[in-house]
Amino acid sequence: MKKIIHTPDAPAAIGTYNQAVEINGFIYTSGQIGIEPGTGRLVDGGMKEQTMRVLNNIDAILTAAGLDNTSIIKLTVFLTDLEGFGHVNDAFRSYFGDVDFPARSTVEVSGLPLGAMVEIECIASR
């Protein structure tokens, strides 16, 4: 059975979707952009700052599901400029620390909601 995951500690959906859905022990997050949960606005700064905010938003969703970043098995990263790839890697090193990195795909796109530079969707497992 499908379970909807929602937390006030991550940004509310800006469209017709949920923050995450769990089914058969897997958690699928919707794409997260660098929105501050309290303000609903993009964080100040560049690619690294937005990526850190996105990862913190994903972390809040996983926490609501009773998980943490060690449960992440795959991330899909959407960037508006692949020149920022190094900044994303820096943010990942800060966020994951000594945890084994998950699988990841990165795709350059022509645009993202609200003018974001990065969007990340996550698959995690119990």
Coordinates of C-alpha atoms in Angstrom, one line a residue:
M1 CA 0.0 0.0 0.0
K2 CA 1.2 3.5 -0.9
K3 CA 1.9 5.9 2.0
I4 CA 2.2 9.7 1.6
I5 CA 5.2 11.3 3.4
H6 CA 4.8 15.0 4.4
T7 CA 6.7 17.2 6.8
P8 CA 6.6 20.9 7.6
D9 CA 10.4 20.8 7.8
A10 CA 10.7 20.6 4.0
P11 CA 9.1 23.0 1.5
A12 CA 5.4 22.4 0.7
A13 CA 4.7 21.3 -2.8
I14 CA 4.4 24.1 -5.4
G15 CA 2.3 21.9 -7.7
T16 CA 0.1 18.8 -7.8
Y17 CA 2.5 16.4 -6.1
N18 CA 3.5 15.1 -2.7
Q19 CA 6.9 15.6 -1.0
A20 CA 7.4 11.8 -1.1
V21 CA 5.6 8.5 -1.4
E22 CA 6.6 5.2 0.2
I23 CA 5.7 1.8 -1.3
N24 CA 7.2 -1.6 -0.6
G25 CA 9.9 -0.2 1.6
F26 CA 11.1 2.4 -1.0
I27 CA 10.8 6.1 -0.5
Y28 CA 10.5 8.2 -3.7
T29 CA 10.9 12.0 -3.2
S30 CA 9.6 14.5 -5.6
G31 CA 12.3 16.7 -7.1
Q32 CA 13.4 19.2 -4.4
I33 CA 14.8 22.7 -5.2
G34 CA 16.6 25.0 -2.9
I35 CA 13.6 26.5 -1.2
E36 CA 13.7 27.5 2.5
P37 CA 10.8 25.7 4.2
G38 CA 10.0 28.7 6.4
T39 CA 9.9 31.3 3.6
G40 CA 9.0 29.4 0.5
R41 CA 11.8 31.3 -1.3
L42 CA 15.0 30.1 -2.9
V43 CA 18.1 30.4 -0.7
D44 CA 20.6 33.1 -1.5
G45 CA 23.9 32.1 -3.1
G46 CA 24.9 29.9 -5.9
M47 CA 24.9 26.3 -7.0
K48 CA 26.6 24.9 -3.8
E49 CA 24.2 26.8 -1.5
Q50 CA 21.2 25.7 -3.4
T51 CA 22.5 22.1 -3.4
M52 CA 23.0 22.1 0.3
R53 CA 19.5 23.4 0.9
V54 CA 18.1 20.7 -1.4
L55 CA 20.0 18.0 0.5
N56 CA 18.7 19.4 3.8
N57 CA 15.2 19.3 2.4
I58 CA 15.6 15.7 1.3
D59 CA 17.0 14.9 4.8
A60 CA 13.9 16.4 6.4
I61 CA 11.7 14.2 4.3
L62 CA 13.7 11.1 5.1
T63 CA 13.6 12.0 8.8
A64 CA 9.8 12.2 8.6
A65 CA 9.9 8.7 7.1
G66 CA 12.2 7.5 10.0
L67 CA 15.3 7.3 7.8
D68 CA 18.6 9.2 7.2
N69 CA 21.1 9.7 4.4
T70 CA 22.5 6.2 4.8
S71 CA 19.2 4.9 3.3
I72 CA 19.6 6.8 0.0
I73 CA 20.3 4.5 -2.9
K74 CA 19.9 6.8 -5.9
L75 CA 19.8 10.5 -6.6
T76 CA 19.0 12.2 -9.9
V77 CA 20.4 15.7 -10.2
F78 CA 19.1 18.3 -12.6
L79 CA 21.4 21.3 -13.2
T80 CA 20.7 24.3 -15.4
D81 CA 24.5 24.6 -16.0
L82 CA 26.9 21.6 -15.9
E83 CA 29.7 24.1 -15.1
G84 CA 28.3 23.9 -11.5
F85 CA 29.0 20.2 -11.3
G86 CA 32.0 20.7 -9.0
H87 CA 30.0 22.8 -6.6
V88 CA 27.4 20.0 -6.4
N89 CA 30.2 17.5 -5.6
D90 CA 31.5 19.8 -2.9
A91 CA 28.0 19.9 -1.4
F92 CA 27.6 16.1 -1.6
R93 CA 31.0 15.7 0.2
S94 CA 29.8 18.0 3.0
Y95 CA 26.4 16.3 3.3
F96 CA 27.4 12.7 3.1
G97 CA 30.7 12.9 5.0
D98 CA 31.9 9.4 5.6
V99 CA 28.8 7.7 4.3
D100 CA 29.2 5.7 1.1
F101 CA 27.9 7.8 -1.7
P102 CA 24.7 6.6 -3.4
A103 CA 24.3 6.0 -7.1
R104 CA 23.7 9.2 -9.0
S105 CA 22.8 10.6 -12.4
T106 CA 23.2 14.2 -13.4
V107 CA 21.4 15.9 -16.3
E108 CA 21.6 19.4 -17.7
V109 CA 18.2 21.0 -18.2
S110 CA 17.1 24.3 -19.8
G111 CA 15.2 25.5 -16.7
L112 CA 13.8 24.6 -13.3
P113 CA 10.9 25.9 -11.2
L114 CA 11.3 29.4 -9.6
G115 CA 14.6 29.9 -11.5
A116 CA 16.4 27.3 -9.4
M117 CA 19.8 26.1 -10.5
V118 CA 19.5 22.6 -9.1
E119 CA 16.8 20.0 -8.5
I120 CA 17.3 16.6 -6.9
E121 CA 15.0 13.6 -6.6
C122 CA 15.8 10.7 -4.3
I123 CA 15.1 7.0 -4.0
A124 CA 15.7 5.6 -0.5
S125 CA 15.1 2.2 1.0
R126 CA 14.3 0.8 4.5

